[in-house]
CSV table of C-alpha atoms in Angstrom, one decimal:
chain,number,residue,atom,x,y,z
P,25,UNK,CA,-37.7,-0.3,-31.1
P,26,UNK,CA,-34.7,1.5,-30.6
P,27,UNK,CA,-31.5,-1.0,-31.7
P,28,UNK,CA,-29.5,-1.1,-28.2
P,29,UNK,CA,-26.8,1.2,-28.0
P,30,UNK,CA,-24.0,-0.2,-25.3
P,31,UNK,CA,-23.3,-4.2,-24.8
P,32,UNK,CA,-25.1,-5.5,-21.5
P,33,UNK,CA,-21.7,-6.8,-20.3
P,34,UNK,CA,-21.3,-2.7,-19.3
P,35,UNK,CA,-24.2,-2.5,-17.4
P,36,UNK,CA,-23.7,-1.4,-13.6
P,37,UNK,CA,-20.0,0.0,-15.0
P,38,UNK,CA,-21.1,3.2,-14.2
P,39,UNK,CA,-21.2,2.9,-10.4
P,40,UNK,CA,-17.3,3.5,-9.2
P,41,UNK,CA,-16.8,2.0,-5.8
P,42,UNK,CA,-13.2,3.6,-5.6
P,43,UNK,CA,-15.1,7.3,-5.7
P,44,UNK,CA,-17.8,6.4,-3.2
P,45,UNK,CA,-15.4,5.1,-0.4
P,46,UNK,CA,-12.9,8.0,-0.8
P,47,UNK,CA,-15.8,10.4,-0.9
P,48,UNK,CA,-17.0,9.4,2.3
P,49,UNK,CA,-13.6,9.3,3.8
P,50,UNK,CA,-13.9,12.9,3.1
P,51,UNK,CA,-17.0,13.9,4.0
P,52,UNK,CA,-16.1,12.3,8.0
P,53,UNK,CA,-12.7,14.7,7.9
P,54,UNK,CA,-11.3,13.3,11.0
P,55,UNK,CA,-11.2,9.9,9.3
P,56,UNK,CA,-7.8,8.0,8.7
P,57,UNK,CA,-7.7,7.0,4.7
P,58,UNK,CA,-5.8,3.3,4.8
P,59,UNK,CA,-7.9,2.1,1.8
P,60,UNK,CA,-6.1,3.8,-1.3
P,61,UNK,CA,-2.9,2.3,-2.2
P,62,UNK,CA,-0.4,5.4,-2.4
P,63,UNK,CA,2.5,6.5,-0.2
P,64,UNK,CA,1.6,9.7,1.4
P,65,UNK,CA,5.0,10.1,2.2
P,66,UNK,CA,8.0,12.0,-0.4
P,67,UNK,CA,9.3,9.7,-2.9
P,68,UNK,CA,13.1,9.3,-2.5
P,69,UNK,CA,15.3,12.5,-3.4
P,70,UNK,CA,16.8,11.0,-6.1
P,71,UNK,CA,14.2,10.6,-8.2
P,72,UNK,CA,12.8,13.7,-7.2
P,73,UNK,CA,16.2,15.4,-8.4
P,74,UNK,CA,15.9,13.6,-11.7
P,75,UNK,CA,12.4,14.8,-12.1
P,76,UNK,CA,13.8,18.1,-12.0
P,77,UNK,CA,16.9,17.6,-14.1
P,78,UNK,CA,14.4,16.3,-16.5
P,79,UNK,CA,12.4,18.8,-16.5
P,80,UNK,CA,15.3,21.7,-16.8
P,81,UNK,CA,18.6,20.0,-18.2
P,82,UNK,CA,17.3,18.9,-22.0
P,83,UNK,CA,14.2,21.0,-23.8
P,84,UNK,CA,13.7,18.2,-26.0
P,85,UNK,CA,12.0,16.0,-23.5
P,86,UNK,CA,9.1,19.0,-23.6
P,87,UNK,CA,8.5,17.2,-27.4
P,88,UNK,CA,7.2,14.1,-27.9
P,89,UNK,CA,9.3,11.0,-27.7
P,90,UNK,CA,8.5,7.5,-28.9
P,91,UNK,CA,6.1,6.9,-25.7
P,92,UNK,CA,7.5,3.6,-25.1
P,93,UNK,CA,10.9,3.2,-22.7
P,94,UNK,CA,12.0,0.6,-22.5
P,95,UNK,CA,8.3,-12.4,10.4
P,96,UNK,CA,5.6,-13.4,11.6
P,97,UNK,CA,3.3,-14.9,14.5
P,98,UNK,CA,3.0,-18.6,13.7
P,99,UNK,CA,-0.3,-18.2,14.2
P,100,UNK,CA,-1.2,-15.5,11.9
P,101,UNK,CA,-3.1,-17.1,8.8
P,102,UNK,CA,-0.8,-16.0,5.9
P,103,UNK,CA,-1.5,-15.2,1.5
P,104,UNK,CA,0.2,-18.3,1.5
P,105,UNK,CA,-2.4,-20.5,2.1
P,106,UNK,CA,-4.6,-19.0,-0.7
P,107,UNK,CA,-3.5,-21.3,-3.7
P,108,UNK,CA,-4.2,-21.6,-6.6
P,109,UNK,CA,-6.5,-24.4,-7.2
P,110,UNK,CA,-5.3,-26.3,-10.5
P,111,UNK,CA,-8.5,-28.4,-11.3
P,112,UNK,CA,-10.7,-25.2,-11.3
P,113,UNK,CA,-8.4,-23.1,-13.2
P,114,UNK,CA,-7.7,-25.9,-15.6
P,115,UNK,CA,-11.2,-25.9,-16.5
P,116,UNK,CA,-11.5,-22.1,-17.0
P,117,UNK,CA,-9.4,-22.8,-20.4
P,118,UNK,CA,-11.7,-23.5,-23.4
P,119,UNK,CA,-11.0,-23.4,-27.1
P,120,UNK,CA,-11.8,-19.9,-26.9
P,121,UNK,CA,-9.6,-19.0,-24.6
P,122,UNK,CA,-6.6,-16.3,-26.1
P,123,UNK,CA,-5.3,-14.9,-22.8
P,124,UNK,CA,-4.8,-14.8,-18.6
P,125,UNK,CA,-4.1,-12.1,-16.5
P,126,UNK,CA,-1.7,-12.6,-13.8
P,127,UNK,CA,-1.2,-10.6,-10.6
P,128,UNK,CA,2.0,-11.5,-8.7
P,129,UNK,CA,2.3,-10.2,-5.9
P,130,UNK,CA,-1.6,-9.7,-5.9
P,131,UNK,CA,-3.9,-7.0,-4.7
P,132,UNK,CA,-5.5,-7.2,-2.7
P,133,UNK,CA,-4.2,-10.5,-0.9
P,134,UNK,CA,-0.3,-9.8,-0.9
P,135,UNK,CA,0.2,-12.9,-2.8
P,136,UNK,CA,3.3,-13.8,-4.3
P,137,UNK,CA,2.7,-16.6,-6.1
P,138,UNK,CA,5.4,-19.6,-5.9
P,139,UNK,CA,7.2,-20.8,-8.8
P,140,UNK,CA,5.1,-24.3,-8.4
P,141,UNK,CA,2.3,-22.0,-9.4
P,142,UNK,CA,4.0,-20.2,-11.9
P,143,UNK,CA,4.5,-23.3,-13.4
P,144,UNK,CA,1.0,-24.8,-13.4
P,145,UNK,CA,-0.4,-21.3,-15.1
P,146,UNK,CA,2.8,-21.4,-17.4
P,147,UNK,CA,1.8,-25.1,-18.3
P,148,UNK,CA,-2.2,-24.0,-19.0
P,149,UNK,CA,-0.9,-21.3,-21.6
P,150,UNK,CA,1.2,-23.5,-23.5
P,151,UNK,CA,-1.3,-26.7,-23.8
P,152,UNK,CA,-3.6,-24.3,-24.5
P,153,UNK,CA,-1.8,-21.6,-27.1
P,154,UNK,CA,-2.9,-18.7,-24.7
P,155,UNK,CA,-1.2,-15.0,-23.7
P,156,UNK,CA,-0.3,-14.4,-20.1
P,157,UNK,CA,-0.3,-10.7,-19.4
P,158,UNK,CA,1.5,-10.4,-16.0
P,159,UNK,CA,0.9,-7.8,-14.0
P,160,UNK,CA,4.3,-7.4,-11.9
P,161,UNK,CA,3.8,-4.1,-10.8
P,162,UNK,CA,4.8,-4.8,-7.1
P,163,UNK,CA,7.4,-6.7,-8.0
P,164,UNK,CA,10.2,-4.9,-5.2
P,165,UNK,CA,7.9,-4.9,-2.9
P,166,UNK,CA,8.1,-8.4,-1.1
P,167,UNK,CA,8.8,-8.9,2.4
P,168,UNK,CA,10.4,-12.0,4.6
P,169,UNK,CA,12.2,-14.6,3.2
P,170,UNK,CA,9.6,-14.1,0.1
P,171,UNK,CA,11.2,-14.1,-3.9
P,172,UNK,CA,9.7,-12.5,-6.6
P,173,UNK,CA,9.5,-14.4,-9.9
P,174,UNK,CA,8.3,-13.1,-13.3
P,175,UNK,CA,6.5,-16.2,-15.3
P,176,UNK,CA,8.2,-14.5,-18.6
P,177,UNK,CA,11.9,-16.0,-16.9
P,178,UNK,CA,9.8,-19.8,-17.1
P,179,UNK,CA,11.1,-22.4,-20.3
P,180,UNK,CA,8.5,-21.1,-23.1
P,181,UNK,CA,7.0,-18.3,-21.3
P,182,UNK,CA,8.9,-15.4,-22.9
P,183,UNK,CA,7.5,-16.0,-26.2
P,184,UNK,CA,4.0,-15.4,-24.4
P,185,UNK,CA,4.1,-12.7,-22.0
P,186,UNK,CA,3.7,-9.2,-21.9
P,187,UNK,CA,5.1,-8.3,-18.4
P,188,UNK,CA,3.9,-4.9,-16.9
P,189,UNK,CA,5.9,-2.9,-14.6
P,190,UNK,CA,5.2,0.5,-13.0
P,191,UNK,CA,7.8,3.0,-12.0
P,192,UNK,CA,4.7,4.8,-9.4
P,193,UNK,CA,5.1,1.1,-7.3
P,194,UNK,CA,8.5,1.0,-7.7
P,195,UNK,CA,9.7,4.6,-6.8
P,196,UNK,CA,6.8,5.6,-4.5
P,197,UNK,CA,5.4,8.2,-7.4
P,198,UNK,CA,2.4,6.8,-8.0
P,199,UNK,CA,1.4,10.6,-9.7
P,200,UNK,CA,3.9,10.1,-12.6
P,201,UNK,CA,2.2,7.7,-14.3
P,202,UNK,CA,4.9,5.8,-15.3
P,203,UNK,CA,4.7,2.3,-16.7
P,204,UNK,CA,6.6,-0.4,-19.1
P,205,UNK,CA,5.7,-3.2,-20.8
P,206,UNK,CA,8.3,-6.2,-21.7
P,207,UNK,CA,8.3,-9.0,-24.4
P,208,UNK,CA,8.8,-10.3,-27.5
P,209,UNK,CA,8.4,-7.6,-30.4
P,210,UNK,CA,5.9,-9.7,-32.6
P,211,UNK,CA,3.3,-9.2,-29.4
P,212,UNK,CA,4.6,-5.4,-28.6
P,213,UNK,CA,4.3,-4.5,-31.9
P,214,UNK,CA,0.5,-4.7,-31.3
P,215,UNK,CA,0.7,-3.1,-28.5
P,216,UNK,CA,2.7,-0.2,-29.4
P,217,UNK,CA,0.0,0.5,-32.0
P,218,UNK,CA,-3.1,0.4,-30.0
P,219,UNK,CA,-1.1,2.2,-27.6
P,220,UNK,CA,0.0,5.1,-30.3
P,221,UNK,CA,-3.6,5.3,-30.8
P,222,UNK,CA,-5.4,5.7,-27.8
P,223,UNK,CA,-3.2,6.9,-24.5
P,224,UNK,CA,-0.3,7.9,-27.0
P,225,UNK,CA,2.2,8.4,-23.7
P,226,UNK,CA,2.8,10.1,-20.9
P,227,UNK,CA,5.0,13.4,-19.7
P,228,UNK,CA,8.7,12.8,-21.2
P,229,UNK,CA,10.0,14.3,-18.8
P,230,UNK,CA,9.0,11.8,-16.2
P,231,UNK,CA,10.1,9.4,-18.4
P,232,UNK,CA,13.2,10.6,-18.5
P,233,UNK,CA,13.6,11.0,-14.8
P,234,UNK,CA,12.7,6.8,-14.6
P,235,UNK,CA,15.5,6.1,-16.6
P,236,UNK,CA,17.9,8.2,-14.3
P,237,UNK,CA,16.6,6.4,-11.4
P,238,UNK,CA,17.1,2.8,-12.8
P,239,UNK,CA,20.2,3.4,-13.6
P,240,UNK,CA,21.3,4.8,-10.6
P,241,UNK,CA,19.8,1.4,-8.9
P,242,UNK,CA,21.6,-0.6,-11.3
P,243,UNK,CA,24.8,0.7,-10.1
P,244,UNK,CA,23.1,-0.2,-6.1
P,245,UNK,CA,21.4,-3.1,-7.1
P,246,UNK,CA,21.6,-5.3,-3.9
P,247,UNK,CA,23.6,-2.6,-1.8
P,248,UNK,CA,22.1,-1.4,1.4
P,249,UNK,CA,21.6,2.0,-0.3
P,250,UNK,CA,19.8,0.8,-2.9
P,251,UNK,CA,15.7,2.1,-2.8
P,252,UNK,CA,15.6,-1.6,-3.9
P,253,UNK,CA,16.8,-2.7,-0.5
P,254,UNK,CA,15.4,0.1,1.5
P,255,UNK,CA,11.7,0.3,0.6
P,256,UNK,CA,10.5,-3.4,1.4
P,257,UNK,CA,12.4,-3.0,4.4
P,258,UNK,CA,10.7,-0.2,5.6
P,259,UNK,CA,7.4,-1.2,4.2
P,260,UNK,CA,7.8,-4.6,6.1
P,261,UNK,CA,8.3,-2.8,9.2
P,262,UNK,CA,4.9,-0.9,8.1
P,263,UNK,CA,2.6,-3.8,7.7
P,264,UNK,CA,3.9,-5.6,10.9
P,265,UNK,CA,2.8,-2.6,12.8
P,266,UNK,CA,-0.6,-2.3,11.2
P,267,UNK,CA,-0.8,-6.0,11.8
P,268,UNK,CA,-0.6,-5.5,15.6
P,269,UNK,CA,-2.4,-2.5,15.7
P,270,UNK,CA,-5.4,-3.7,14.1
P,271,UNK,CA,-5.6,-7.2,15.4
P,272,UNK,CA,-5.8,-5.2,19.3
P,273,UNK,CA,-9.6,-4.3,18.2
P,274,UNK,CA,-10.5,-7.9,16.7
P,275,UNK,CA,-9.6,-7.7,13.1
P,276,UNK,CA,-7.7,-11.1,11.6
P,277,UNK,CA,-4.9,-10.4,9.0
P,278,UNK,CA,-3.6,-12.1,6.6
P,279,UNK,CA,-0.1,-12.4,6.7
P,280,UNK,CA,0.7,-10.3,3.1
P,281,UNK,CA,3.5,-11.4,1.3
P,282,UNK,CA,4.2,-8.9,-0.9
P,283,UNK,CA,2.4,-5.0,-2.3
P,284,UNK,CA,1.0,-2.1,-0.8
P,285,UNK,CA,-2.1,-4.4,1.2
P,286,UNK,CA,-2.9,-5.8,4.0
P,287,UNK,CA,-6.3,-8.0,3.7
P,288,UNK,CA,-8.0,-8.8,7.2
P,289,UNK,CA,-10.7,-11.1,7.9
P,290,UNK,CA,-13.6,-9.7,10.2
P,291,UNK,CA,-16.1,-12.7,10.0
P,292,UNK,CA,-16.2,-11.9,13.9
P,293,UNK,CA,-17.8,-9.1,13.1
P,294,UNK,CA,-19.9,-9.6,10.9
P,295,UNK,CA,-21.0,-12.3,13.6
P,296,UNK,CA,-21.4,-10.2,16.5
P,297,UNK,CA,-22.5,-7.2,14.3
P,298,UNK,CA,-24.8,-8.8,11.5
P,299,UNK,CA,-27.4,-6.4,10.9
P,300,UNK,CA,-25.4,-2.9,10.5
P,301,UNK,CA,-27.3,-0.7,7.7
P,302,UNK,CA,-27.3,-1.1,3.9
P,303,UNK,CA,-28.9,-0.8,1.1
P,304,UNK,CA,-31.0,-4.3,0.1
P,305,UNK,CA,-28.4,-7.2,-0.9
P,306,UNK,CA,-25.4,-5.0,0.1
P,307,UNK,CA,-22.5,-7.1,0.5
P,308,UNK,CA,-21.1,-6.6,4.6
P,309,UNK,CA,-17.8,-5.9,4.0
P,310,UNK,CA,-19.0,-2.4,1.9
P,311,UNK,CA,-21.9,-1.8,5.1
P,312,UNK,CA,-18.9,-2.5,7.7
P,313,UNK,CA,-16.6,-0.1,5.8
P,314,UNK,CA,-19.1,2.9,5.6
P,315,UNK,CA,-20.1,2.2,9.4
P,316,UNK,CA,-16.2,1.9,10.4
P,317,UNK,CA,-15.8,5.2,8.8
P,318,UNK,CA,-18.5,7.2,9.9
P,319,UNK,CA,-18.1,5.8,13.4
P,320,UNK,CA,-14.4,4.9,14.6
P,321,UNK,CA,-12.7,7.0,11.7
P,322,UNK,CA,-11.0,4.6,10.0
P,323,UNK,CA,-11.4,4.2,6.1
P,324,UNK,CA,-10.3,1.1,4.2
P,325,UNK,CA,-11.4,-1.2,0.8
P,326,UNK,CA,-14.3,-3.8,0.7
P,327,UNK,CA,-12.6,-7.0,-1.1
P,328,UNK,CA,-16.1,-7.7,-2.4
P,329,UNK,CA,-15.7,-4.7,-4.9
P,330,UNK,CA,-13.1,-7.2,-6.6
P,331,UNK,CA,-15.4,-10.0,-7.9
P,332,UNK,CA,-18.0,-10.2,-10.2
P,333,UNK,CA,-21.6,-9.9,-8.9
P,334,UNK,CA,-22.4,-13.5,-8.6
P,335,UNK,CA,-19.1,-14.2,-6.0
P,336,UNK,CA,-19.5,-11.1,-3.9
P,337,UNK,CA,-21.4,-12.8,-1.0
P,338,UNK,CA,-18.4,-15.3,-0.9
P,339,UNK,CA,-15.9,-12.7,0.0
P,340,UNK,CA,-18.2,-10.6,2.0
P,341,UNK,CA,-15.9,-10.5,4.9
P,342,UNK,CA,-12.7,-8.8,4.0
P,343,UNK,CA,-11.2,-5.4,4.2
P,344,UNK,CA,-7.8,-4.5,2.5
P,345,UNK,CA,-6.1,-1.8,4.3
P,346,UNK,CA,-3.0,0.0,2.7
P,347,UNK,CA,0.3,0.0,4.7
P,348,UNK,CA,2.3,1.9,2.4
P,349,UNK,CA,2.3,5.5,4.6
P,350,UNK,CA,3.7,8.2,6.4
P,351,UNK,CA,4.8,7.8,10.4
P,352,UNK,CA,2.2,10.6,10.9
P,353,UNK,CA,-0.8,8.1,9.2
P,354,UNK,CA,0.4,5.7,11.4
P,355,UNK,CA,0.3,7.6,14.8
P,356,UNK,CA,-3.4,8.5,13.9
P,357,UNK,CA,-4.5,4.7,13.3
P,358,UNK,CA,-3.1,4.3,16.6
P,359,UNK,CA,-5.2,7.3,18.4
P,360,UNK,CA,-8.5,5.3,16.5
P,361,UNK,CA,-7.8,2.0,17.2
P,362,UNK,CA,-6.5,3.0,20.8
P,363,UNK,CA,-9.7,4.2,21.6
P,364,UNK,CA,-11.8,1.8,20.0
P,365,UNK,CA,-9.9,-0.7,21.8
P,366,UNK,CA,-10.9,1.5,25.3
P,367,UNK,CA,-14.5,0.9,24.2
P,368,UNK,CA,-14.6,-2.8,23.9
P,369,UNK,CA,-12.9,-3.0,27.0
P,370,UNK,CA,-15.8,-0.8,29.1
């Protein structure tokens, strides 16, 4: 017998929700895309201009470089009241435990995890010797009264963390591929290897252009004009309209906090509508999606494609919807929902 030639743990890798969802937002051309999380709207002109100064000014950064640089309805349920349950993940740690990932502010849910939280994961990792590797990428990107804050600033946490930013989230050019790591050189070290050996880096000249545009926002930081300032206001003013629009044909959202997402609840769907087509064991919230685009127009994310095969059914009845877009993306959700409001109504 042949000796096995890929670890089980891949098995069912292969299938890529992500490509199935946008290719039948595709096929149905009239369709409104809210379920991939990019702007479709121009990143600022700044950073555009120091794309383009990059790319022109110094013809050195067309050689490699060292890859590294360094309000709401009361009654609207809210990311908030998904917490973090400290019994359960206190008995996640084991002896063989040697990191945690950490998603603040969270996709799908919007969640901006507290400090009290921050505190209870920072805790787990000391008693227990164990990495955190936060991923912070959304970190400007928090709306209300909400802060943002990195478990590396916690007492003993810096020693610990690798904390991942990404210049696509923070300067709405996702295509760049931009991203840093920070922490303390006797962890980066690693990583700068395994990274010098595998992905090596990315364009320098984008690089190059990020640096321009933190420093410009370093001279703004907390001014109006700062992108700092300007984008969560602007994406705030996003999701609250997506949160009225949608909730006119039935949909429940939650409340995000922070990111690109807006998660909404349709259990009264999937109540009134419990038998819509599917392959055999299908979770609802990727039968819904498929039946929502191919019959109201409107594409967005099943949350079940976020869990492990065992919890799907659990979270069966989600959607996350992307807010971060264009006036013109907008207007068409409104012509959809309009009219799929009209048809309840009749």
């Amino acid at each position: 017998m042949a000796r096995r030639l890929q670890a089980r743990r891949l098995e069912g890798t292969e299938h890529n929700p992500w490509v199935e969802y946008v290719k039948l937002a595709k096929e149905y051309k009239d369709s409104v895309n809210l379920g991939q999380g990019f702007p479709n709207f121009p990143p600022p002109d700044f950073a555009l201009e120091a794309f383009q100064q990059a790319v022109t000014a110094d013809h050195m950064l067309n050689q490699y470089t060292s890859a590294f640089s360094p309000s709401q309805d009361q009654d609207l349920d809210s990311s908030s009241s998904w917490q973090l349950d400290a019994t359960e993940l206190a008995s996640k740690f084991t002896p063989r435990t040697k990191a945690l990932v950490l998603n603040t502010p969270n996709n799908p849910l919007g969640k901006v995890f507290s400090t009290a939280e921050l505190q209870l994961v920072a805790s787990l990792c000391q008693q227990h010797d164990v990495l955190c590797i936060s991923d912070e990428v959304y970190q400007w990107l928090v709306y209300d009264t909400h802060e943002h804050v990195s478990i590396a600033s916690l007492p003993g946490m810096w020693e610990r963390t690798l904390t991942i930013g990404s210049a696509g989230k923070t300067f709405s050019v996702t295509g760049w591929k931009v991203g840093w790591v920070l922490g303390p050189d006797n962890i980066m070290k690693h990583l700068r290897t395994m990274h010098q050996n595998s992905v090596y880096h990315c364009a320098t000249q984008a690089q190059a252009a990020v640096a321009q545009c933190f420093e410009r926002e370093q001279l703004l930081f907390g001014q109006p004009s700062s992108y700092f300032v300007q984008l969560p206001r602007d994406m705030q003013r996003c999701r609250d309209h997506m949160v009225r629009s949608l909730q006119s044909v039935g949909f429940k959202p939650v409340a995000s906090q922070g990111s690109y997402f807006l998660t909404v609840d349709i259990s009264d769907f999937k109540s009134k509508m419990p038998d819509l087509p599917g392959a055999a064991h299908e979770p609802y919230d990727r039968c819904f999606v498929k039946w929502m685009i191919k019959n109201k127009g409107l594409a967005a994310i099943p949350v079940s494609i976020f869990y492990s095969r065992p919890h799907q059914k659990d979270f069966d009845h989600y959607l996350r919807f992307c807010f971060v877009k264009g006036e013109a993306t907008f207007q068409a959700m409104d012509e959809k929902l309009q009219k799929w409001k009209a048809e309840l109504e009749l």
